[in-house]
Coordinates of C-alpha atoms in Angstrom, one line a residue:
Chain A
X1352 CA -121.1 38.5 -54.2
X1353 CA -121.8 37.0 -57.6
X1354 CA -120.7 39.1 -60.5
X1355 CA -123.6 40.8 -62.3
X1356 CA -124.4 39.4 -65.7
X1357 CA -124.9 41.6 -68.8
X1358 CA -128.6 41.7 -68.4
X1359 CA -128.4 42.8 -64.7
X1360 CA -126.1 45.6 -65.8
X1361 CA -128.7 46.7 -68.2
X1362 CA -131.4 46.8 -65.5
X1363 CA -129.1 48.7 -63.2
X1364 CA -128.2 51.2 -65.9
X1365 CA -131.9 51.8 -66.7
X1366 CA -132.4 52.6 -63.0
X1367 CA -129.7 55.3 -63.2
X1368 CA -131.2 56.6 -66.5
X1369 CA -134.6 57.0 -64.8
X1370 CA -133.1 59.1 -62.0
X1371 CA -131.4 61.4 -64.6
X1372 CA -134.5 61.6 -66.7
X1373 CA -136.5 62.7 -63.6
X1374 CA -134.0 65.5 -62.8
X1375 CA -133.9 66.7 -66.4
X1376 CA -137.7 66.6 -66.7
X1377 CA -138.1 68.8 -63.6
X1378 CA -136.0 71.5 -65.0
X1379 CA -137.9 71.7 -68.4
X1380 CA -141.2 73.3 -68.7
X1381 CA -143.0 76.6 -69.3
X1382 CA -141.2 78.0 -66.3
X1383 CA -137.7 76.6 -66.5
X1384 CA -136.3 76.0 -63.0
X1385 CA -132.6 76.5 -62.6
X1386 CA -130.7 73.7 -60.9
X1387 CA -129.7 75.8 -57.9
X1388 CA -133.3 76.8 -57.1
X1389 CA -134.4 73.2 -57.6
X1390 CA -131.8 71.9 -55.1
X1391 CA -132.7 74.7 -52.7
X1392 CA -136.5 74.0 -52.8
X1393 CA -136.0 70.2 -52.3
X1394 CA -133.5 70.6 -49.5
X1395 CA -135.7 73.2 -47.7
X1396 CA -138.2 70.4 -47.1
X1397 CA -135.6 68.7 -44.9
X1398 CA -133.4 71.6 -43.6
X1399 CA -134.5 75.1 -42.9
X1400 CA -133.0 77.2 -45.7
X1401 CA -133.6 80.8 -46.3
X1402 CA -135.7 81.3 -49.4
X1403 CA -133.7 82.7 -52.3
X1404 CA -136.2 81.8 -55.0
X1405 CA -139.6 83.3 -56.0
X1406 CA -142.6 81.8 -54.3
X1407 CA -144.1 81.1 -57.7
X1408 CA -141.3 78.7 -58.6
X1409 CA -141.9 76.6 -55.5
X1410 CA -145.6 76.3 -56.3
X1411 CA -144.9 75.3 -59.9
X1412 CA -142.4 72.7 -58.8
X1413 CA -144.2 71.1 -55.9
X1414 CA -147.9 71.4 -56.9
X1415 CA -147.7 71.0 -60.7
X1416 CA -144.5 69.7 -62.1
X1417 CA -143.4 67.2 -59.5
X1418 CA -146.8 65.4 -59.2
X1419 CA -147.0 65.2 -62.9
X1420 CA -143.5 63.7 -63.4
X1421 CA -144.0 61.2 -60.6
X1422 CA -147.4 60.2 -62.0
X1423 CA -145.9 59.8 -65.5
X1424 CA -143.3 57.5 -64.1
X1425 CA -145.8 55.5 -62.1
X1426 CA -148.3 55.1 -64.9
X1427 CA -145.5 54.1 -67.4
X1428 CA -144.1 51.6 -65.0
X1429 CA -147.5 50.1 -64.2
X1430 CA -148.7 49.8 -67.8
X1431 CA -145.6 48.1 -69.0
X1432 CA -145.4 45.8 -66.0
X1433 CA -149.0 44.8 -66.6
X1434 CA -148.3 44.3 -70.3
X1435 CA -145.3 42.0 -69.6
X1436 CA -147.3 40.0 -67.0
X1437 CA -150.3 39.5 -69.3
X1438 CA -148.0 38.4 -72.1
X1439 CA -146.5 35.8 -69.8
X1440 CA -149.7 34.4 -68.4
X1441 CA -151.4 34.3 -71.8
X1442 CA -148.3 32.9 -73.5
X1443 CA -148.9 35.5 -76.1
X1444 CA -146.4 38.2 -77.0
X1445 CA -149.2 40.4 -78.4
X1446 CA -151.1 40.7 -75.2
X1447 CA -151.5 44.2 -73.8
X1448 CA -152.9 45.6 -70.4
X1449 CA -156.3 46.1 -71.9
X1450 CA -156.7 42.5 -73.1
X1451 CA -159.2 41.8 -70.3
X1452 CA -161.2 45.0 -70.8
X1453 CA -159.6 47.0 -68.0
X1454 CA -159.2 50.1 -70.2
X1455 CA -162.7 50.0 -71.8
X1456 CA -164.2 49.5 -68.4
X1457 CA -162.3 52.5 -67.0
X1458 CA -163.4 54.6 -70.0
X1459 CA -167.0 53.7 -69.4
X1460 CA -166.7 54.5 -65.7
X1461 CA -165.1 57.9 -66.4
X1462 CA -167.6 58.8 -69.1
X1463 CA -170.5 57.9 -66.8
X1464 CA -169.0 59.9 -64.0
X1465 CA -168.5 62.9 -66.3
X1466 CA -172.1 62.6 -67.4
X1467 CA -173.6 62.4 -63.9
X1468 CA -171.4 64.4 -61.6
X1469 CA -168.3 66.1 -62.7
X1470 CA -165.8 66.0 -60.0
X1471 CA -162.3 64.8 -60.8
X1472 CA -161.9 62.6 -57.7
X1473 CA -165.2 61.0 -58.5
X1474 CA -164.2 60.4 -62.1
X1475 CA -161.0 58.7 -61.0
X1476 CA -162.8 56.5 -58.5
X1477 CA -165.5 55.6 -60.9
X1478 CA -163.0 54.7 -63.7
X1479 CA -161.1 52.5 -61.2
X1480 CA -164.2 50.8 -60.0
X1481 CA -165.6 50.0 -63.4
X1482 CA -162.2 48.8 -64.6
X1483 CA -162.0 46.2 -61.9
X1484 CA -165.7 45.3 -62.4
X1485 CA -165.1 44.7 -66.1
X1486 CA -162.2 42.3 -65.6
X1487 CA -164.1 40.5 -62.8
X1488 CA -167.0 40.1 -65.2
X1489 CA -164.7 38.8 -68.0
X1490 CA -163.2 36.3 -65.5
X1491 CA -166.5 35.0 -64.3
X1492 CA -167.8 34.5 -67.9
X1493 CA -164.6 32.7 -68.9
X1494 CA -165.1 30.3 -65.9
X1495 CA -168.4 29.2 -67.4
X1496 CA -167.1 28.9 -70.9
X1497 CA -166.2 25.4 -72.1
X1498 CA -162.7 24.6 -73.5
X1499 CA -159.4 26.2 -73.0
X1500 CA -159.1 28.7 -70.2
X1501 CA -156.8 31.1 -71.9
X1502 CA -158.7 31.3 -75.1
X1503 CA -162.0 31.7 -73.1
X1504 CA -160.5 34.6 -71.1
X1505 CA -159.2 36.4 -74.1
X1506 CA -162.4 36.0 -76.1
X1507 CA -164.6 37.1 -73.2
X1508 CA -162.2 40.0 -72.8
X1509 CA -162.8 41.1 -76.4
X1510 CA -166.6 40.7 -76.1
X1511 CA -167.0 42.6 -72.8
X1512 CA -164.6 45.3 -74.1
X1513 CA -166.7 45.9 -77.1
X1514 CA -169.8 46.0 -75.0
X1515 CA -168.4 48.7 -72.7
X1516 CA -167.0 50.5 -75.7
X1517 CA -170.5 50.6 -77.2
X1518 CA -171.9 51.8 -73.8
X1519 CA -169.3 54.6 -73.8
X1520 CA -170.3 55.7 -77.3
X1521 CA -173.9 55.8 -76.1
X1522 CA -172.9 58.1 -73.2
X1523 CA -171.0 60.3 -75.7
X1524 CA -174.2 60.5 -77.8
X1525 CA -176.4 61.7 -74.9
X1526 CA -173.7 63.9 -73.3
X1527 CA -174.0 67.6 -73.4
X1528 CA -172.0 68.6 -76.5
X1529 CA -170.8 71.9 -75.0
X1530 CA -169.0 70.7 -71.9
X1531 CA -169.5 67.0 -71.1
X1532 CA -168.7 65.6 -74.6
X1533 CA -165.3 67.4 -74.9
X1534 CA -164.4 66.4 -71.3
X1535 CA -165.2 62.7 -72.2
X1536 CA -163.3 62.9 -75.5
X1537 CA -160.3 64.5 -73.8
X1538 CA -160.3 61.9 -71.0
X1539 CA -160.4 59.1 -73.6
X1540 CA -157.3 60.5 -75.3
X1541 CA -155.3 60.2 -72.1
X1542 CA -153.5 63.0 -70.4
X1543 CA -151.5 63.7 -67.3
X1544 CA -152.3 67.5 -67.4
X1545 CA -153.7 68.6 -64.1
X1546 CA -152.0 65.8 -62.2
X1547 CA -152.2 66.4 -58.4
X1548 CA -150.6 64.9 -55.4
X1549 CA -154.1 63.5 -54.5
X1550 CA -154.0 61.4 -57.7
X1551 CA -150.7 59.9 -56.6
X1552 CA -152.1 59.2 -53.1
X1553 CA -155.2 57.6 -54.7
X1554 CA -153.3 55.3 -57.1
X1555 CA -150.1 54.5 -55.1
X1556 CA -151.9 51.8 -52.9
X1557 CA -153.4 49.7 -55.7
X1558 CA -150.2 50.2 -57.7
X1559 CA -147.9 48.9 -55.1
X1560 CA -150.4 46.1 -54.2
X1561 CA -150.0 45.0 -57.8
X1562 CA -146.4 45.8 -58.6
X1563 CA -144.8 44.1 -55.5
X1564 CA -146.3 40.7 -56.1
X1565 CA -145.6 40.9 -59.8
X1566 CA -141.9 41.4 -58.9
X1567 CA -141.9 38.6 -56.4
X1568 CA -143.7 36.1 -58.6
X1569 CA -141.5 36.8 -61.6
X1570 CA -139.7 33.5 -61.7
X1571 CA -143.0 31.6 -61.6
X1572 CA -144.1 33.7 -64.5
X1573 CA -141.3 32.1 -66.6
X1574 CA -142.6 28.6 -65.8
X1575 CA -146.2 29.7 -66.6
X1576 CA -145.2 30.7 -70.1
X1577 CA -144.5 27.0 -70.9
X1578 CA -148.2 26.2 -70.5
X1579 CA -150.3 24.8 -67.6
X1580 CA -149.5 21.1 -68.0
X1581 CA -145.8 21.6 -68.0
X1582 CA -145.9 24.1 -65.2
X1583 CA -147.9 21.7 -63.1
X1584 CA -145.4 18.8 -63.7
X1585 CA -142.7 21.2 -62.5
X1586 CA -144.6 21.9 -59.3
X1587 CA -146.2 25.2 -60.1
X1588 CA -149.9 25.6 -59.4
X1589 CA -150.6 27.2 -62.8
X1590 CA -154.2 28.2 -62.1
X1591 CA -153.5 29.8 -58.8
X1592 CA -150.4 31.7 -59.9
X1593 CA -152.2 32.9 -63.1
X1594 CA -155.2 34.1 -61.2
X1595 CA -152.9 36.0 -58.8
X1596 CA -150.9 37.6 -61.6
X1597 CA -154.1 38.6 -63.4
X1598 CA -155.4 40.2 -60.3
X1599 CA -152.2 42.2 -59.7
X1600 CA -151.9 43.2 -63.4
X1601 CA -155.5 44.3 -63.4
X1602 CA -155.0 46.4 -60.2
X1603 CA -152.1 48.3 -61.6
X1604 CA -153.8 48.8 -65.0
X1605 CA -157.0 50.0 -63.4
X1606 CA -155.1 52.4 -61.1
X1607 CA -153.1 53.8 -64.0
X1608 CA -155.9 54.2 -66.4
X1609 CA -158.2 55.8 -63.8
X1610 CA -155.7 58.7 -63.2
X1611 CA -154.3 59.1 -66.7
X1612 CA -157.1 58.1 -69.1
X1613 CA -156.5 55.8 -72.1
X1614 CA -152.8 55.6 -72.9
X1615 CA -152.3 52.9 -75.5
X1616 CA -149.2 51.2 -76.8
X1617 CA -147.0 51.6 -73.7
X1618 CA -148.1 48.2 -72.4
X1619 CA -147.3 46.5 -75.7
X1620 CA -144.1 48.1 -77.0
X1621 CA -142.2 48.6 -73.8
X1622 CA -142.2 44.9 -72.7
X1623 CA -141.0 44.1 -76.3
X1624 CA -138.3 46.7 -76.1
X1625 CA -137.3 45.3 -72.7
X1626 CA -137.3 41.7 -74.2
X1627 CA -134.8 43.0 -76.9
X1628 CA -132.6 44.5 -74.2
X1629 CA -132.6 41.8 -71.5
X1630 CA -134.2 38.7 -73.0
X1631 CA -137.4 36.9 -72.0
X1632 CA -136.4 35.8 -68.5
X1633 CA -138.8 37.7 -66.2
X1634 CA -136.2 37.9 -63.5
X1635 CA -134.6 40.7 -65.5
X1636 CA -137.5 41.4 -67.9
X1637 CA -140.0 42.6 -65.2
X1638 CA -137.7 45.2 -63.6
X1639 CA -136.4 46.3 -67.0
X1640 CA -140.0 46.7 -68.3
X1641 CA -141.0 48.7 -65.2
X1642 CA -138.0 51.1 -65.5
X1643 CA -138.2 51.5 -69.2
X1644 CA -141.9 52.2 -69.1
X1645 CA -141.3 54.9 -66.5
X1646 CA -138.6 56.5 -68.6
X1647 CA -140.6 56.2 -71.8
X1648 CA -143.8 57.8 -70.5
X1649 CA -141.8 60.5 -68.8
X1650 CA -140.2 61.5 -72.0
X1651 CA -143.4 61.3 -74.0
X1652 CA -145.1 63.5 -71.4
X1653 CA -142.2 66.0 -71.6
X1654 CA -143.0 66.3 -75.3
X1655 CA -146.7 66.5 -74.6
X1656 CA -146.3 69.5 -72.3
X1657 CA -143.3 71.3 -74.0
X1658 CA -143.6 70.8 -77.7
X1659 CA -146.4 73.2 -78.4
X1660 CA -148.2 75.9 -76.5
X1661 CA -151.3 73.7 -76.3
X1662 CA -150.9 70.3 -74.9
X1663 CA -151.1 67.2 -77.1
X1664 CA -152.9 64.4 -75.3
X1665 CA -150.5 61.6 -74.2
X1666 CA -152.6 58.8 -75.9
X1667 CA -152.2 60.4 -79.3
X1668 CA -148.4 60.8 -78.8
X1669 CA -147.8 57.3 -77.6
X1670 CA -149.7 56.0 -80.7
X1671 CA -147.7 58.3 -83.0
X1672 CA -144.4 57.1 -81.4
X1673 CA -145.6 53.5 -80.6
X1674 CA -147.0 52.3 -83.9
X1675 CA -144.0 53.1 -86.1
X1676 CA -141.6 51.9 -83.4
X1677 CA -143.4 48.6 -83.2
X1678 CA -143.3 48.2 -87.0
X1679 CA -139.6 48.8 -86.8
X1680 CA -139.3 46.1 -84.1
X1681 CA -141.1 43.4 -86.0
X1682 CA -139.6 44.1 -89.4
X1683 CA -136.0 44.5 -88.2
X1684 CA -133.6 41.9 -89.3
X1685 CA -132.1 39.5 -86.7
X1686 CA -133.8 37.6 -83.9
X1687 CA -137.4 36.7 -84.6
X1688 CA -140.1 36.6 -82.0
Chain B
X816 CA -140.3 4.0 -56.6
X817 CA -143.2 2.3 -58.3
X818 CA -146.3 3.1 -60.3
X819 CA -149.2 0.7 -60.0
X820 CA -152.2 1.2 -62.4
X821 CA -155.2 -1.0 -61.8
X822 CA -158.2 -1.2 -64.2
X823 CA -157.9 2.5 -65.2
X824 CA -160.4 3.9 -67.7
X825 CA -160.8 7.4 -69.0
X826 CA -163.2 9.0 -71.4
X827 CA -163.6 12.4 -73.0
X828 CA -167.4 12.8 -73.1
X829 CA -168.7 9.5 -74.4
X830 CA -165.4 8.6 -76.2
X831 CA -163.6 6.0 -74.3
X832 CA -159.9 6.7 -74.5
X833 CA -158.5 4.3 -71.9
X834 CA -160.2 1.0 -71.3
X835 CA -159.2 -1.0 -68.2
X836 CA -155.5 -0.4 -68.2
X837 CA -153.5 -2.3 -65.6
X838 CA -149.7 -2.5 -65.2
X839 CA -146.9 -2.0 -62.7
X840 CA -143.8 0.0 -63.4
X841 CA -141.2 -1.5 -61.2
X842 CA -138.4 0.4 -59.4
X843 CA -135.5 1.3 -61.7
X844 CA -136.9 -0.2 -64.8
X845 CA -137.2 1.2 -68.3
X846 CA -140.7 0.5 -69.6
X847 CA -141.6 1.4 -73.1
X848 CA -145.2 1.8 -74.1
X849 CA -145.6 0.9 -77.8
X850 CA -148.7 1.7 -79.8
X851 CA -150.0 3.6 -82.9
X852 CA -150.8 7.3 -82.7
X853 CA -154.0 8.2 -81.0
X854 CA -154.2 5.1 -78.9
X855 CA -154.3 6.8 -75.5
X856 CA -150.6 6.8 -74.5
X857 CA -150.5 10.5 -73.8
X858 CA -153.8 10.4 -72.0
X859 CA -152.4 7.6 -69.8
X860 CA -149.4 9.8 -69.0
X861 CA -151.7 12.7 -68.1
X862 CA -153.5 10.5 -65.6
X863 CA -150.2 9.3 -64.1
X864 CA -148.9 12.9 -63.9
X865 CA -152.0 14.0 -62.0
X866 CA -153.1 16.3 -64.9
X867 CA -156.3 14.3 -65.4
X868 CA -158.2 13.2 -62.3
X869 CA -161.6 12.1 -63.6
X870 CA -160.6 8.5 -64.4
X871 CA -162.1 5.3 -63.1
X872 CA -159.9 2.7 -61.5
X873 CA -156.8 3.1 -59.4
X874 CA -153.5 4.8 -60.0
X875 CA -150.9 4.4 -57.2
X876 CA -147.6 6.1 -56.8
X877 CA -145.3 4.4 -54.2
X878 CA -148.5 2.9 -52.8
X879 CA -150.4 6.2 -52.5
X880 CA -153.3 7.4 -54.6
X881 CA -152.0 9.8 -57.2
X882 CA -155.0 12.1 -56.7
X883 CA -153.9 12.7 -53.1
X884 CA -150.6 14.2 -54.1
X885 CA -150.3 18.0 -54.0
X886 CA -148.8 19.6 -57.2
X887 CA -145.5 20.3 -55.4
X888 CA -145.2 16.7 -53.9
X889 CA -145.9 15.2 -57.3
X890 CA -143.2 17.3 -59.0
X891 CA -140.7 16.0 -56.4
X892 CA -141.4 12.4 -57.4
X893 CA -142.2 12.4 -61.1
X894 CA -140.6 14.6 -63.8
X895 CA -142.2 14.9 -67.2
X896 CA -140.3 15.3 -70.4
X897 CA -142.7 16.5 -73.2
X898 CA -142.0 16.2 -76.9
X899 CA -139.5 18.8 -77.9
X900 CA -141.6 21.8 -78.4
X901 CA -141.5 25.4 -79.5
X902 CA -142.6 27.7 -76.6
X903 CA -144.0 31.2 -77.2
X904 CA -140.9 32.9 -75.8
X905 CA -137.3 32.2 -76.4
X906 CA -135.4 31.4 -73.2
X907 CA -131.7 30.6 -73.0
X908 CA -131.0 26.9 -72.7
X909 CA -129.6 27.6 -69.2
X910 CA -132.8 29.3 -68.0
X911 CA -134.9 26.5 -69.5
X912 CA -133.0 23.9 -67.5
X913 CA -133.1 26.1 -64.4
X914 CA -136.9 26.1 -64.6
X915 CA -136.8 22.5 -63.5
X916 CA -135.5 23.5 -60.1
X917 CA -138.6 25.7 -59.5
X918 CA -140.1 23.2 -57.1
X919 CA -137.1 23.5 -54.8
X920 CA -137.5 27.3 -54.2
X921 CA -140.4 29.1 -52.5
X922 CA -143.1 30.8 -54.5
X923 CA -141.7 34.3 -54.2
X924 CA -138.0 33.6 -54.8
X925 CA -135.8 32.5 -57.7
X926 CA -133.4 29.6 -58.1
X927 CA -130.1 30.4 -56.3
X928 CA -126.5 29.3 -56.5
X929 CA -127.2 25.7 -55.5
X930 CA -129.8 25.4 -58.3
X931 CA -127.5 27.0 -60.9
X932 CA -124.8 24.4 -60.0
X933 CA -127.4 21.6 -60.5
X934 CA -128.3 23.0 -63.9
X935 CA -124.6 23.2 -64.9
X936 CA -124.0 19.6 -63.9
X937 CA -127.2 18.4 -65.7
X938 CA -126.0 20.0 -68.9
X939 CA -122.6 18.3 -68.4
X940 CA -124.2 15.0 -67.7
X941 CA -126.1 15.1 -71.0
X942 CA -123.1 16.3 -73.0
X943 CA -124.5 19.7 -73.9
X944 CA -122.7 22.3 -71.8
X945 CA -121.8 24.2 -75.0
X946 CA -125.4 25.0 -75.5
X947 CA -125.8 26.9 -72.2
X948 CA -126.1 30.4 -73.6
X949 CA -127.9 29.5 -76.8
X950 CA -131.6 30.3 -77.3
X951 CA -133.8 27.2 -76.8
X952 CA -135.8 27.9 -79.9
X953 CA -132.6 28.2 -82.0
X954 CA -131.2 24.8 -81.4
X955 CA -132.1 21.5 -83.2
X956 CA -134.9 19.2 -82.2
X957 CA -132.5 16.6 -80.8
X958 CA -130.7 19.2 -78.7
X959 CA -134.1 20.6 -77.4
X960 CA -135.0 17.1 -76.3
X961 CA -131.7 16.8 -74.4
X962 CA -132.3 20.2 -72.8
X963 CA -135.8 19.0 -71.6
X964 CA -134.1 15.9 -70.2
X965 CA -131.6 18.1 -68.3
X966 CA -134.5 20.1 -67.0
X967 CA -136.1 16.9 -65.7
X968 CA -132.9 15.8 -64.0
X969 CA -132.5 19.0 -62.0
X970 CA -136.0 18.5 -60.7
X971 CA -134.4 15.6 -58.7
X972 CA -137.4 13.3 -59.2
X973 CA -136.7 9.6 -59.5
X974 CA -139.4 8.7 -62.0
X975 CA -139.1 10.1 -65.5
X976 CA -142.0 10.1 -68.0
X977 CA -141.1 10.7 -71.6
X978 CA -143.8 11.3 -74.3
X979 CA -142.4 10.0 -77.6
X980 CA -138.9 11.4 -76.9
X981 CA -137.7 10.6 -80.5
X982 CA -140.7 12.0 -82.4
X983 CA -139.6 14.3 -85.2
X984 CA -135.9 13.6 -84.6
X985 CA -133.5 12.4 -87.3
X986 CA -131.9 9.0 -87.0
X987 CA -128.7 10.1 -85.3
X988 CA -130.5 12.2 -82.7
X989 CA -133.0 9.4 -82.1
X990 CA -130.2 7.1 -81.1
X991 CA -128.4 9.8 -79.1
X992 CA -131.5 10.6 -77.1
X993 CA -132.4 6.9 -76.5
X994 CA -128.8 6.1 -75.4
X995 CA -129.0 8.8 -72.8
X996 CA -132.4 7.5 -71.6
X997 CA -130.9 4.0 -71.3
X998 CA -128.0 5.2 -69.3
X999 CA -130.3 7.2 -67.0
X1000 CA -132.2 3.9 -66.3
X1001 CA -128.9 2.3 -65.4
X1002 CA -128.2 5.1 -62.9
X1003 CA -131.4 4.1 -61.1
X1004 CA -134.1 6.2 -62.6
X1005 CA -137.5 4.6 -63.1
X1006 CA -138.5 5.5 -66.7
X1007 CA -141.7 5.2 -68.7
X1008 CA -141.5 6.2 -72.3
X1009 CA -143.9 6.0 -75.1
X1010 CA -142.9 5.3 -78.7
X1011 CA -144.3 4.0 -81.9
X1012 CA -141.2 2.4 -83.3
X1013 CA -140.9 -1.4 -82.6
X1014 CA -137.3 -1.7 -83.5
X1015 CA -136.2 0.9 -81.0
X1016 CA -138.4 -0.6 -78.3
X1017 CA -136.5 -3.8 -78.7
X1018 CA -133.1 -2.1 -78.3
X1019 CA -133.9 0.4 -75.6
X1020 CA -136.2 -1.1 -73.0
X1021 CA -136.4 -3.6 -70.1
X1022 CA -140.1 -4.3 -70.7
X1023 CA -142.6 -3.4 -73.3
X1024 CA -146.3 -2.7 -72.9
X1025 CA -148.2 -2.8 -76.2
X1026 CA -151.3 -0.6 -76.4
X1027 CA -154.1 -0.3 -79.0
X1028 CA -157.4 1.5 -78.8
X1029 CA -157.0 2.2 -75.0
X1030 CA -156.3 -1.4 -74.1
X1031 CA -153.2 -3.3 -73.1
X1032 CA -152.4 -6.0 -75.7
X1033 CA -149.2 -7.4 -74.2
X1034 CA -146.8 -6.7 -71.4
X1035 CA -143.4 -8.3 -70.9
X1036 CA -139.7 -8.4 -72.0
X1037 CA -139.2 -7.2 -75.6
X1038 CA -138.1 -10.7 -76.8
X1039 CA -141.4 -12.2 -75.5
X1040 CA -143.7 -9.5 -76.6
X1041 CA -142.4 -8.3 -80.0
X1042 CA -143.8 -10.9 -82.4
X1043 CA -145.0 -10.5 -86.0
X1044 CA -148.6 -11.2 -84.8
X1045 CA -148.4 -8.3 -82.3
X1046 CA -147.0 -5.8 -84.8
X1047 CA -149.8 -6.7 -87.2
X1048 CA -152.4 -6.3 -84.4
X1049 CA -151.0 -2.9 -83.5
X1050 CA -150.3 -1.4 -86.9
X1051 CA -152.3 -3.6 -89.4
X1052 CA -149.2 -4.3 -91.3
X1053 CA -147.7 -7.8 -92.0
X1054 CA -144.1 -7.9 -91.0
X1055 CA -141.2 -10.3 -90.9
X1056 CA -139.1 -10.0 -87.8
X1057 CA -135.4 -10.5 -88.4
X1058 CA -133.4 -11.4 -85.4
X1059 CA -129.8 -10.1 -85.6
X1060 CA -126.6 -10.6 -83.5
X1061 CA -128.0 -13.5 -81.5
X1062 CA -131.2 -11.7 -80.8
X1063 CA -129.6 -8.5 -79.5
X1064 CA -131.6 -6.6 -82.0
X1065 CA -134.8 -7.3 -84.0
X1066 CA -135.8 -5.5 -87.1
X1067 CA -139.3 -5.3 -88.6
X1068 CA -139.5 -5.6 -92.4
X1069 CA -142.9 -5.0 -94.1
X1070 CA -143.8 -8.2 -95.9
X1071 CA -145.6 -6.6 -98.8
X1072 CA -142.5 -4.8 -100.0
X1073 CA -140.2 -7.8 -99.9
X1074 CA -142.7 -9.9 -101.6
X1075 CA -143.3 -7.4 -104.4
X1076 CA -139.6 -7.2 -105.0
X1077 CA -139.2 -10.9 -105.0
X1078 CA -142.0 -11.4 -107.5
X1079 CA -140.4 -8.8 -109.8
X1080 CA -137.1 -10.5 -109.4
X1081 CA -138.7 -13.9 -110.5
X1082 CA -140.6 -12.6 -113.5

């Protein structure tokens, strides 16, 4: 077997760090769960063990804490994978998962669902549907635009995003200020509070449909960053691969945003942090970004649910942590972008 | 390995860029395309590489229409070496070279041990193994050009197309890059390169094709083609051609400058 290089060691260590983070996160919370009880509850799912823990603890663990932790990991993983992928196909280190309007579309879908029929499954579904619809719209418009494909895509993304954002504002204007408006505002700030196993079941299919191809295509992504012409002369069908990557990245973004609301910054800073750790080669960058994203969002969500008695929405925390961190990254001495 | 271009014309909108170009690049020859900037050399290359397909006329690769080649098939026959550029992301030199092997691996996998060995030996071949772990954007322009050549070698295509390989390089690097190109031609690669330096064309090519405003002005061996008249036609500058070392080299000297100095000397 070939010796692992330094970057592969980093990726491997991140994997181990993620497992530790999950275990630590399970124990922390308003009801701390001791390690012995945690082990007992988990093992009892596979072997019959006589209950030595209170029923309440098991409910907290399985129905509230575990789904939330898993969802935080999945969403963090997806957002940063999508961010890294978009940065690659647009050859632009400033691209983020919402560059093609996936988040604004989801926001509109969620707001509309809250306005019409308030049911959490319906809200998730509507957000997911409108997110995909927005990106499809952006893509169709860019196909009709003259000139450079990438620029056309990004510009139509900006336009359609602002259109949907205006529509969302309009919904907020007409929404009932006593219950609908706060619900919309809260959704827009992004949160994993109230995560259920059904959310995971809903999002796991589009997430894996997107994440697996992104992992498999990661070498081609390297070649795509050199530009279409060069990629073609090296035997890569740039248009086809880019379309495929955009579809996958959109699927994972839509699936994440629809269960978590708007969580900014993760898709931008985590790929950058991963670049600092393992370099720009997507072979290591993609898995590193996925693992790091999961760890990051898990930690932020731990703060969100433990720091104060009332929860701080995730989107606010990621911005508070993300923006200064990003400033540090770009002003730090050493290697430039 | 041959490229046959017959009566090829291309226009962007109503602007005619290439106007009835015809030439044949023979097997294992080093053909230089000489012409001023903006004369359609790059557009011609884009047609040959299959990046532009809406041209009139015929472009044949080994006797088959270039438009019938699939992207992968094309990459197995022709490798393209762009001007040394500055990509958005900094890759290590080794990764950059390894990207040339992409066409050899399936869409969902990465280059393996065989490809890594190829990349190592290409770096050796071009005398830059010490750059392996350096960042591609952190090395000099001349080194970047050599890295791009290594990348083309691992692609294992027998035709190489170079777009102004010495543009923006200092004198030493220009000669180093051109010497490598010449030795690749000796090894059996068919090479087409574009340039706008007549002196270098004379030193580093088997045949020269002179192009101006999308038309071919002359095609033949450097000693037949490179005349003061042609240089004036191409660049609008009167030159004196000095033949050195029994015509092993020719140097262009702008006439206006020598004459001014001569007049000053007399007065």
